[in-house]
mmCIF file of C-alpha atoms and ligand atoms in Angstrom:
data_model
loop_
_atom_site.group_PDB
_atom_site.id
_atom_site.type_symbol
_atom_site.label_atom_id
_atom_site.label_comp_id
_atom_site.label_asym_id
_atom_site.label_seq_id
_atom_site.Cartn_x
_atom_site.Cartn_y
_atom_site.Cartn_z
ATOM 1 C CA MET A 1 0.000 0.000 0.000
ATOM 2 C CA HIS A 2 1.196 3.480 -0.731
ATOM 3 C CA LEU A 3 -0.340 6.038 1.585
ATOM 4 C CA SER A 4 -0.823 9.579 0.475
ATOM 5 C CA GLU A 5 -2.945 12.504 1.479
ATOM 6 C CA GLU A 6 -4.338 12.551 -2.071
ATOM 7 C CA GLY A 7 -7.354 10.532 -3.202
ATOM 8 C CA ASP A 8 -9.398 8.212 -1.080
ATOM 9 C CA GLY A 9 -7.095 5.917 0.835
ATOM 10 C CA ALA A 10 -10.086 4.278 2.520
ATOM 11 C CA ASP A 11 -11.474 3.117 -0.835
ATOM 12 C CA ARG A 12 -8.065 1.906 -1.931
ATOM 13 C CA LEU A 13 -7.430 -0.090 1.233
ATOM 14 C CA ARG A 14 -10.932 -1.620 1.202
ATOM 15 C CA LEU A 15 -10.611 -2.722 -2.414
ATOM 16 C CA ALA A 16 -7.057 -3.985 -1.863
ATOM 17 C CA LEU A 17 -8.222 -6.107 1.114
ATOM 18 C CA PHE A 18 -11.103 -7.496 -0.985
ATOM 19 C CA ASP A 19 -8.821 -8.163 -4.004
ATOM 20 C CA ALA A 20 -6.281 -9.950 -1.815
ATOM 21 C CA GLY A 21 -9.124 -12.082 -0.423
ATOM 22 C CA LEU A 22 -8.338 -10.928 3.119
ATOM 23 C CA LEU A 23 -11.816 -9.459 3.696
ATOM 24 C CA LEU A 24 -15.039 -10.702 2.124
ATOM 25 C CA PRO A 25 -17.776 -8.208 1.275
ATOM 26 C CA THR A 26 -21.296 -9.033 2.511
ATOM 27 C CA GLY A 27 -23.241 -6.237 0.855
ATOM 28 C CA VAL A 28 -23.390 -4.244 4.104
ATOM 29 C CA ARG A 29 -20.770 -1.562 4.689
ATOM 30 C CA GLY A 30 -18.609 -2.341 7.704
ATOM 31 C CA VAL A 31 -19.731 -5.988 7.930
ATOM 32 C CA TYR A 32 -17.123 -8.255 6.356
ATOM 33 C CA GLY A 33 -15.996 -11.845 6.422
ATOM 34 C CA ARG A 34 -12.377 -12.467 7.404
ATOM 35 C CA ALA A 35 -10.091 -14.888 5.572
ATOM 36 C CA GLY A 36 -7.725 -17.198 7.455
ATOM 37 C CA ALA A 37 -4.702 -15.024 6.634
ATOM 38 C CA PHE A 38 -6.414 -11.963 8.151
ATOM 39 C CA GLU A 39 -7.569 -13.944 11.164
ATOM 40 C CA ASP A 40 -4.054 -15.311 11.758
ATOM 41 C CA VAL A 41 -2.836 -11.737 12.269
ATOM 42 C CA VAL A 42 -5.753 -10.865 14.581
ATOM 43 C CA VAL A 43 -5.124 -13.974 16.685
ATOM 44 C CA ALA A 44 -1.354 -13.386 16.771
ATOM 45 C CA PHE A 45 -1.785 -9.834 18.073
ATOM 46 C CA ASP A 46 -4.479 -10.927 20.513
ATOM 47 C CA ARG A 47 -2.040 -13.491 21.954
ATOM 48 C CA LEU A 48 0.642 -10.849 22.244
ATOM 49 C CA VAL A 49 -1.682 -8.746 24.421
ATOM 50 C CA ASP A 50 -2.440 -11.880 26.496
ATOM 51 C CA ARG A 51 1.268 -12.426 27.058
ATOM 52 C CA LEU A 52 1.752 -8.838 28.224
ATOM 53 C CA ASN A 53 -1.032 -9.301 30.745
ATOM 54 C CA LYS A 54 0.101 -12.519 32.307
ATOM 55 C CA PRO A 55 2.555 -10.877 34.738
ATOM 56 C CA LEU A 56 -0.136 -8.365 35.806
ATOM 57 C CA ARG A 57 -2.173 -11.153 37.428
ATOM 58 C CA THR A 58 -5.347 -10.164 35.615
ATOM 59 C CA ASP A 59 -8.695 -11.920 35.911
ATOM 60 C CA VAL A 60 -9.621 -13.219 32.484
ATOM 61 C CA LEU A 61 -13.321 -12.880 31.679
ATOM 62 C CA ARG A 62 -15.217 -13.436 28.440
ATOM 63 C CA PHE A 63 -18.758 -12.234 27.768
ATOM 64 C CA PRO A 64 -20.977 -12.773 24.722
ATOM 65 C CA PRO A 65 -21.535 -9.841 22.375
ATOM 66 C CA MET A 66 -24.907 -9.012 23.923
ATOM 67 C CA PHE A 67 -25.746 -6.984 26.936
ATOM 68 C CA PRO A 68 -28.865 -7.079 29.158
ATOM 69 C CA ARG A 69 -31.243 -4.290 28.137
ATOM 70 C CA ALA A 70 -31.972 -3.614 31.837
ATOM 71 C CA GLU A 71 -28.281 -2.851 32.505
ATOM 72 C CA TYR A 72 -27.933 -0.940 29.242
ATOM 73 C CA THR A 73 -30.692 1.481 30.191
ATOM 74 C CA CYS A 74 -28.886 2.263 33.495
ATOM 75 C CA MET A 75 -25.878 3.471 31.531
ATOM 76 C CA SER A 76 -25.418 6.681 29.604
ATOM 77 C CA HIS A 77 -24.843 5.024 26.206
ATOM 78 C CA VAL A 78 -28.406 5.716 25.096
ATOM 79 C CA HIS A 79 -27.946 9.409 25.951
ATOM 80 C CA ASN A 80 -24.474 9.767 24.495
ATOM 81 C CA PHE A 81 -24.392 7.453 21.465
ATOM 82 C CA PRO A 82 -27.989 6.685 20.391
ATOM 83 C CA ASP A 83 -26.949 6.564 16.725
ATOM 84 C CA LEU A 84 -24.413 3.790 17.390
ATOM 85 C CA MET A 85 -26.617 1.426 19.401
ATOM 86 C CA GLY A 86 -27.897 -1.960 18.294
ATOM 87 C CA SER A 87 -31.073 -3.417 19.723
ATOM 88 C CA VAL A 88 -31.923 -7.110 19.322
ATOM 89 C CA HIS A 89 -35.498 -7.819 18.282
ATOM 90 C CA SER A 90 -37.282 -11.117 17.774
ATOM 91 C CA PHE A 91 -40.727 -12.500 17.042
ATOM 92 C CA THR A 92 -42.911 -13.268 20.037
ATOM 93 C CA GLY A 93 -46.358 -13.484 18.430
ATOM 94 C CA GLY A 94 -48.594 -16.454 17.735
ATOM 95 C CA GLU A 95 -49.495 -18.199 14.490
ATOM 96 C CA ARG A 96 -51.814 -15.436 13.288
ATOM 97 C CA GLU A 97 -49.106 -12.802 13.762
ATOM 98 C CA HIS A 98 -46.613 -15.109 12.108
ATOM 99 C CA ARG A 99 -48.821 -15.393 9.010
ATOM 100 C CA GLU A 100 -48.969 -11.593 8.933
ATOM 101 C CA LEU A 101 -45.188 -11.328 9.259
ATOM 102 C CA VAL A 102 -44.612 -13.729 6.354
ATOM 103 C CA ARG A 103 -47.257 -11.969 4.243
ATOM 104 C CA LYS A 104 -45.616 -8.581 4.805
ATOM 105 C CA LEU A 105 -42.234 -10.051 3.924
ATOM 106 C CA GLN A 106 -43.577 -11.606 0.709
ATOM 107 C CA ASP A 107 -45.462 -8.442 -0.279
ATOM 108 C CA GLY A 108 -42.360 -6.303 0.232
ATOM 109 C CA GLU A 109 -43.920 -4.456 3.165
ATOM 110 C CA ASP A 110 -42.106 -3.496 6.351
ATOM 111 C CA TRP A 111 -42.172 -6.834 8.231
ATOM 112 C CA THR A 112 -40.059 -5.530 11.114
ATOM 113 C CA THR A 113 -43.175 -3.925 12.613
ATOM 114 C CA GLU A 114 -44.087 -7.488 13.704
ATOM 115 C CA LEU A 115 -40.937 -7.771 15.836
ATOM 116 C CA SER A 116 -40.511 -6.849 19.458
ATOM 117 C CA PRO A 117 -37.469 -5.988 21.552
ATOM 118 C CA THR A 118 -35.758 -8.865 23.373
ATOM 119 C CA GLU A 119 -34.093 -8.583 26.763
ATOM 120 C CA VAL A 120 -30.716 -7.887 25.100
ATOM 121 C CA MET A 121 -28.883 -5.148 23.232
ATOM 122 C CA LEU A 122 -25.805 -5.689 21.069
ATOM 123 C CA LEU A 123 -22.684 -4.969 23.074
ATOM 124 C CA PRO A 124 -21.260 -1.516 22.237
ATOM 125 C CA ALA A 125 -17.985 -1.822 24.197
ATOM 126 C CA THR A 126 -16.128 -4.867 25.493
ATOM 127 C CA CYS A 127 -15.792 -3.643 29.086
ATOM 128 C CA TYR A 128 -19.504 -2.892 29.675
ATOM 129 C CA PRO A 129 -20.567 -6.356 30.947
ATOM 130 C CA LEU A 130 -17.862 -6.260 33.602
ATOM 131 C CA TYR A 131 -19.242 -3.376 35.667
ATOM 132 C CA PRO A 132 -22.635 -4.866 36.650
ATOM 133 C CA THR A 133 -20.780 -8.004 37.823
ATOM 134 C CA ALA A 134 -18.334 -5.970 39.939
ATOM 135 C CA ARG A 135 -20.910 -4.477 42.350
ATOM 136 C CA GLY A 136 -19.703 -4.174 45.929
ATOM 137 C CA ASP A 137 -16.250 -3.851 47.495
ATOM 138 C CA LEU A 138 -13.060 -4.395 45.511
ATOM 139 C CA PRO A 139 -10.134 -6.322 46.986
ATOM 140 C CA ALA A 140 -7.240 -4.313 48.433
ATOM 141 C CA GLY A 141 -5.063 -3.190 45.538
ATOM 142 C CA GLY A 142 -8.049 -3.095 43.160
ATOM 143 C CA ARG A 143 -8.775 -5.432 40.315
ATOM 144 C CA MET A 144 -7.387 -5.895 36.829
ATOM 145 C CA VAL A 145 -9.550 -7.639 34.241
ATOM 146 C CA ASP A 146 -8.778 -8.876 30.736
ATOM 147 C CA LEU A 147 -11.734 -8.978 28.330
ATOM 148 C CA GLN A 148 -12.090 -9.725 24.650
ATOM 149 C CA SER A 149 -15.275 -9.726 22.590
ATOM 150 C CA TRP A 150 -17.064 -8.740 19.444
ATOM 151 C CA VAL A 151 -18.860 -5.412 19.648
ATOM 152 C CA PHE A 152 -21.402 -3.691 17.436
ATOM 153 C CA ARG A 153 -21.535 -0.040 16.467
ATOM 154 C CA HIS A 154 -23.972 1.253 13.915
ATOM 155 C CA GLU A 155 -21.587 3.336 11.869
ATOM 156 C CA PRO A 156 -21.776 2.055 8.274
ATOM 157 C CA SER A 157 -18.826 3.361 6.289
ATOM 158 C CA ASP A 158 -16.763 2.669 3.192
ATOM 159 C CA ASP A 159 -13.670 3.069 5.322
ATOM 160 C CA PRO A 160 -12.615 -0.545 6.022
ATOM 161 C CA THR A 161 -11.220 0.500 9.412
ATOM 162 C CA ARG A 162 -14.681 1.720 10.468
ATOM 163 C CA LEU A 163 -16.514 -1.547 10.998
ATOM 164 C CA GLN A 164 -19.950 -2.231 12.410
ATOM 165 C CA ALA A 165 -18.845 -5.526 13.959
ATOM 166 C CA PHE A 166 -15.321 -5.875 15.307
ATOM 167 C CA ARG A 167 -13.280 -7.184 18.233
ATOM 168 C CA MET A 168 -11.721 -5.322 21.124
ATOM 169 C CA HIS A 169 -9.198 -6.698 23.576
ATOM 170 C CA GLU A 170 -9.477 -4.661 26.752
ATOM 171 C CA LEU A 171 -7.654 -4.387 30.056
ATOM 172 C CA VAL A 172 -9.704 -2.769 32.748
ATOM 173 C CA CYS A 173 -8.627 -1.475 36.138
ATOM 174 C CA LEU A 174 -11.096 -1.024 38.982
ATOM 175 C CA GLY A 175 -9.616 0.616 42.049
ATOM 176 C CA THR A 176 -8.753 3.890 43.716
ATOM 177 C CA PRO A 177 -8.559 7.086 41.630
ATOM 178 C CA GLU A 178 -4.750 6.779 41.715
ATOM 179 C CA GLN A 179 -4.793 3.145 40.556
ATOM 180 C CA ALA A 180 -7.208 3.859 37.699
ATOM 181 C CA LEU A 181 -5.139 6.828 36.518
ATOM 182 C CA ALA A 182 -1.878 4.889 36.780
ATOM 183 C CA HIS A 183 -3.384 2.050 34.703
ATOM 184 C CA ARG A 184 -4.576 4.468 32.031
ATOM 185 C CA ASP A 185 -1.163 6.162 31.863
ATOM 186 C CA HIS A 186 0.773 2.889 31.978
ATOM 187 C CA TRP A 187 -1.117 1.632 28.944
ATOM 188 C CA ILE A 188 -0.463 4.720 26.860
ATOM 189 C CA GLU A 189 3.257 3.935 27.150
ATOM 190 C CA ALA A 190 2.934 0.128 27.067
ATOM 191 C CA GLY A 191 0.618 0.350 24.049
ATOM 192 C CA LEU A 192 3.049 2.610 22.175
ATOM 193 C CA GLU A 193 5.900 0.233 22.947
ATOM 194 C CA LEU A 194 3.912 -2.802 21.832
ATOM 195 C CA LEU A 195 2.819 -1.245 18.546
ATOM 196 C CA ARG A 196 6.283 0.180 17.856
ATOM 197 C CA SER A 197 7.706 -3.316 18.351
ATOM 198 C CA LEU A 198 5.610 -4.220 15.295
ATOM 199 C CA ASP A 199 7.222 -1.407 13.307
ATOM 200 C CA LEU A 200 4.029 0.657 13.289
ATOM 201 C CA PRO A 201 4.517 4.435 13.205
ATOM 202 C CA VAL A 202 2.256 5.106 16.191
ATOM 203 C CA GLU A 203 1.726 8.124 18.406
ATOM 204 C CA ALA A 204 -0.554 8.995 21.330
ATOM 205 C CA VAL A 205 -3.036 11.855 21.001
ATOM 206 C CA VAL A 206 -5.742 13.284 23.255
ATOM 207 C CA ALA A 207 -9.125 12.328 21.814
ATOM 208 C CA ASN A 208 -12.865 12.413 22.426
ATOM 209 C CA ASP A 209 -15.768 10.033 21.928
ATOM 210 C CA PRO A 210 -18.379 10.857 19.261
ATOM 211 C CA PHE A 211 -21.015 12.185 21.711
ATOM 212 C CA PHE A 212 -24.341 12.723 19.941
ATOM 213 C CA GLY A 213 -25.909 15.992 18.888
ATOM 214 C CA ARG A 214 -25.534 19.541 20.054
ATOM 215 C CA GLY A 215 -25.552 18.480 23.707
ATOM 216 C CA GLY A 216 -22.640 16.191 22.909
ATOM 217 C CA ARG A 217 -20.391 19.113 22.006
ATOM 218 C CA LEU A 218 -19.882 20.025 25.648
ATOM 219 C CA SER A 219 -19.130 16.409 26.576
ATOM 220 C CA LYS A 220 -16.530 16.215 23.788
ATOM 221 C CA ALA A 221 -14.878 19.447 24.966
ATOM 222 C CA THR A 222 -14.888 18.376 28.633
ATOM 223 C CA GLN A 223 -13.433 14.965 27.789
ATOM 224 C CA ARG A 224 -10.605 16.662 25.891
ATOM 225 C CA GLU A 225 -10.030 19.352 28.506
ATOM 226 C CA GLN A 226 -9.682 16.729 31.229
ATOM 227 C CA ALA A 227 -7.617 14.534 28.853
ATOM 228 C CA LEU A 228 -9.708 11.506 29.805
ATOM 229 C CA LYS A 229 -9.196 9.699 26.486
ATOM 230 C CA TYR A 230 -5.975 9.004 24.601
ATOM 231 C CA GLU A 231 -5.846 7.263 21.271
ATOM 232 C CA LEU A 232 -2.871 5.466 19.792
ATOM 233 C CA VAL A 233 -2.998 6.405 16.146
ATOM 234 C CA VAL A 234 -1.290 4.942 13.064
ATOM 235 C CA PRO A 235 -1.578 6.088 9.437
ATOM 236 C CA VAL A 236 -3.706 3.333 7.865
ATOM 237 C CA THR A 237 -5.843 4.881 5.131
ATOM 238 C CA SER A 238 -4.287 8.331 5.126
ATOM 239 C CA ALA A 239 -0.948 9.806 6.089
ATOM 240 C CA GLY A 240 -2.652 13.021 7.251
ATOM 241 C CA LYS A 241 -5.503 11.460 9.230
ATOM 242 C CA PRO A 242 -4.157 8.542 11.240
ATOM 243 C CA THR A 243 -6.517 5.874 12.600
ATOM 244 C CA ALA A 244 -6.992 4.973 16.273
ATOM 245 C CA VAL A 245 -5.855 1.379 16.742
ATOM 246 C CA ALA A 246 -6.173 1.536 20.536
ATOM 247 C CA SER A 247 -7.613 3.844 23.190
ATOM 248 C CA SER A 248 -6.793 4.361 26.841
ATOM 249 C CA ASN A 249 -9.694 5.811 28.802
ATOM 250 C CA LEU A 250 -10.258 7.137 32.294
ATOM 251 C CA HIS A 251 -13.934 6.864 33.314
ATOM 252 C CA LEU A 252 -13.500 8.422 36.783
ATOM 253 C CA ASP A 253 -16.466 7.110 38.833
ATOM 254 C CA ALA A 254 -18.997 7.028 35.970
ATOM 255 C CA PHE A 255 -19.427 3.218 35.939
ATOM 256 C CA SER A 256 -18.803 2.647 39.626
ATOM 257 C CA LYS A 257 -21.507 5.167 40.578
ATOM 258 C CA THR A 258 -24.074 3.392 38.423
ATOM 259 C CA PHE A 259 -23.156 -0.074 39.670
ATOM 260 C CA GLU A 260 -22.043 0.813 43.216
ATOM 261 C CA ILE A 261 -18.483 -0.430 42.938
ATOM 262 C CA ARG A 262 -16.370 0.578 45.959
ATOM 263 C CA THR A 263 -12.690 0.441 46.866
ATOM 264 C CA ASP A 264 -11.660 -1.785 49.788
ATOM 265 C CA GLY A 265 -11.853 1.404 51.867
ATOM 266 C CA GLY A 266 -15.540 1.797 50.960
ATOM 267 C CA GLU A 267 -14.943 4.833 48.716
ATOM 268 C CA PRO A 268 -16.490 5.097 45.232
ATOM 269 C CA ALA A 269 -14.104 3.297 42.882
ATOM 270 C CA HIS A 270 -12.621 4.725 39.715
ATOM 271 C CA THR A 271 -12.201 2.693 36.541
ATOM 272 C CA SER A 272 -10.054 2.922 33.436
ATOM 273 C CA CYS A 273 -9.546 0.744 30.393
ATOM 274 C CA VAL A 274 -7.291 0.277 27.432
ATOM 275 C CA GLY A 275 -8.886 -1.228 24.339
ATOM 276 C CA PHE A 276 -7.030 -2.569 21.322
ATOM 277 C CA GLY A 277 -9.119 -2.644 18.138
ATOM 278 C CA LEU A 278 -7.994 -6.023 16.795
ATOM 279 C CA GLU A 279 -9.160 -5.561 13.194
ATOM 280 C CA ARG A 280 -7.667 -2.067 13.123
ATOM 281 C CA VAL A 281 -4.308 -3.328 14.354
ATOM 282 C CA ALA A 282 -4.404 -6.046 11.671
ATOM 283 C CA MET A 283 -5.274 -3.473 8.988
ATOM 284 C CA ALA A 284 -2.506 -1.153 10.219
ATOM 285 C CA LEU A 285 -0.072 -4.059 9.807
ATOM 286 C CA PHE A 286 -1.357 -4.881 6.304
ATOM 287 C CA ALA A 287 -1.273 -1.208 5.267
ATOM 288 C CA THR A 288 2.240 -0.677 6.661
ATOM 289 C CA HIS A 289 3.982 -3.946 5.773
ATOM 290 C CA GLY A 290 1.999 -5.120 2.744
ATOM 291 C CA LEU A 291 -0.831 -7.542 2.098
ATOM 292 C CA ARG A 292 1.316 -10.700 2.337
ATOM 293 C CA PRO A 293 2.390 -11.487 5.915
ATOM 294 C CA ALA A 294 4.980 -13.928 4.499
ATOM 295 C CA ALA A 295 6.824 -10.876 3.127
ATOM 296 C CA TRP A 296 6.687 -8.822 6.353
ATOM 297 C CA PRO A 297 9.957 -7.880 8.090
ATOM 298 C CA THR A 298 11.371 -10.840 10.005
ATOM 299 C CA ALA A 299 11.355 -8.910 13.296
ATOM 300 C CA VAL A 300 7.606 -8.274 12.956
ATOM 301 C CA ARG A 301 6.857 -11.888 12.055
ATOM 302 C CA THR A 302 8.947 -13.079 14.980
ATOM 303 C CA ARG A 303 7.297 -10.680 17.434
ATOM 304 C CA LEU A 304 3.886 -11.949 16.318
ATOM 305 C CA ASP A 305 5.106 -15.555 16.388
ATOM 306 C CA LEU A 306 3.848 -15.984 12.824
ATOM 307 C CA ASP A 307 6.413 -18.594 11.790
HETATM 308 P P1 AMP B 1 -13.405 3.172 21.744
HETATM 309 O O1 AMP B 1 -14.245 2.446 22.743
HETATM 310 O O2 AMP B 1 -14.228 3.995 20.790
HETATM 311 O O3 AMP B 1 -12.278 3.934 22.342
HETATM 312 O O4 AMP B 1 -12.778 2.036 20.819
HETATM 313 C C1 AMP B 1 -11.732 1.210 21.255
HETATM 314 C C2 AMP B 1 -10.934 0.786 20.036
HETATM 315 O O5 AMP B 1 -11.770 0.014 19.170
HETATM 316 C C3 AMP B 1 -10.462 1.956 19.183
HETATM 317 O O6 AMP B 1 -9.224 2.472 19.618
HETATM 318 C C4 AMP B 1 -10.341 1.307 17.820
HETATM 319 O O7 AMP B 1 -9.098 0.660 17.695
HETATM 320 C C5 AMP B 1 -11.436 0.275 17.827
HETATM 321 N N1 AMP B 1 -12.633 0.767 17.098
HETATM 322 C C6 AMP B 1 -13.499 1.727 17.498
HETATM 323 N N2 AMP B 1 -14.471 1.894 16.597
HETATM 324 C C7 AMP B 1 -14.218 1.028 15.591
HETATM 325 C C8 AMP B 1 -14.867 0.708 14.358
HETATM 326 N N3 AMP B 1 -15.995 1.305 13.971
HETATM 327 N N4 AMP B 1 -14.322 -0.266 13.588
HETATM 328 C C9 AMP B 1 -13.205 -0.913 13.974
HETATM 329 N N5 AMP B 1 -12.550 -0.653 15.117
HETATM 330 C C10 AMP B 1 -13.040 0.295 15.912
HETATM 331 ZN ZN1 ZN B 2 -13.561 -0.063 27.986
#
């Protein structure tokens, strides 16, 4: 890949990944199949993050990519990111309603009016399911948790790095304000080191989440002012507009207030997380080192244990 600030690098990378058979189009923007060669890179990087965590004595937890609607509505996601959410609906009617559903489908009418919401939402961020399970007092020294899952964000795009369904590998700290801040800061440096060891031209920048609407403008400004979110960015589709391949976030007591998570001293806990976007890291590697992992620099292949 040759990156330039001219032309549409997103289109070029998407088509190159399709042509190389690394991603498979499905007809929906941001929803792609992954070939074995792409998946090998995702898994290799995922394992590398695992290995970094081992010495930190983290709890390893895995949740499915759905999230109880009852917990979801306690959180601010619906206020802050309504346009990104995914709600799971199903059919709960009887035979008469079923006949109507099938008729509407066959007649090209809107059949989704026959569906009703289930008790789950699609998971918007890998760390969300942790907080409701962490209610109560934390152990002395806080808690470190390793999570990995698929997430959904409704942001259809032709940019292959902006997916609707993708995986995040997260490391979350629940503890005192000092512990949460130290974790966030540690992972800015550790993340840079990790990505640089893969020969990726990465840097850390202060960032903000895409808070919705006019009301969201203040939240974006506050998040930046307080430097709560850092992104590790790499040029993937454009040299001028690098892509976030990881983020390190300080939530203060936002989650612990909602779910009553306390330090061992009984104070409101603080939380922070670092999240690696696994598909974005893979795409950064393909964009930087070429579409054939066999031809990548030996040091990168060795670091990823690809041989
Ligand atoms: P965030 O929770 O928005 O900070 O996202 C955590 C990480 O997930 C980001 O640093 C990206 O690497 C990755 N990510 C976020 N949104 C997308 C997306 N639409 N497609 C692929 N990866 C994403
Ligand atoms: Zn998180």
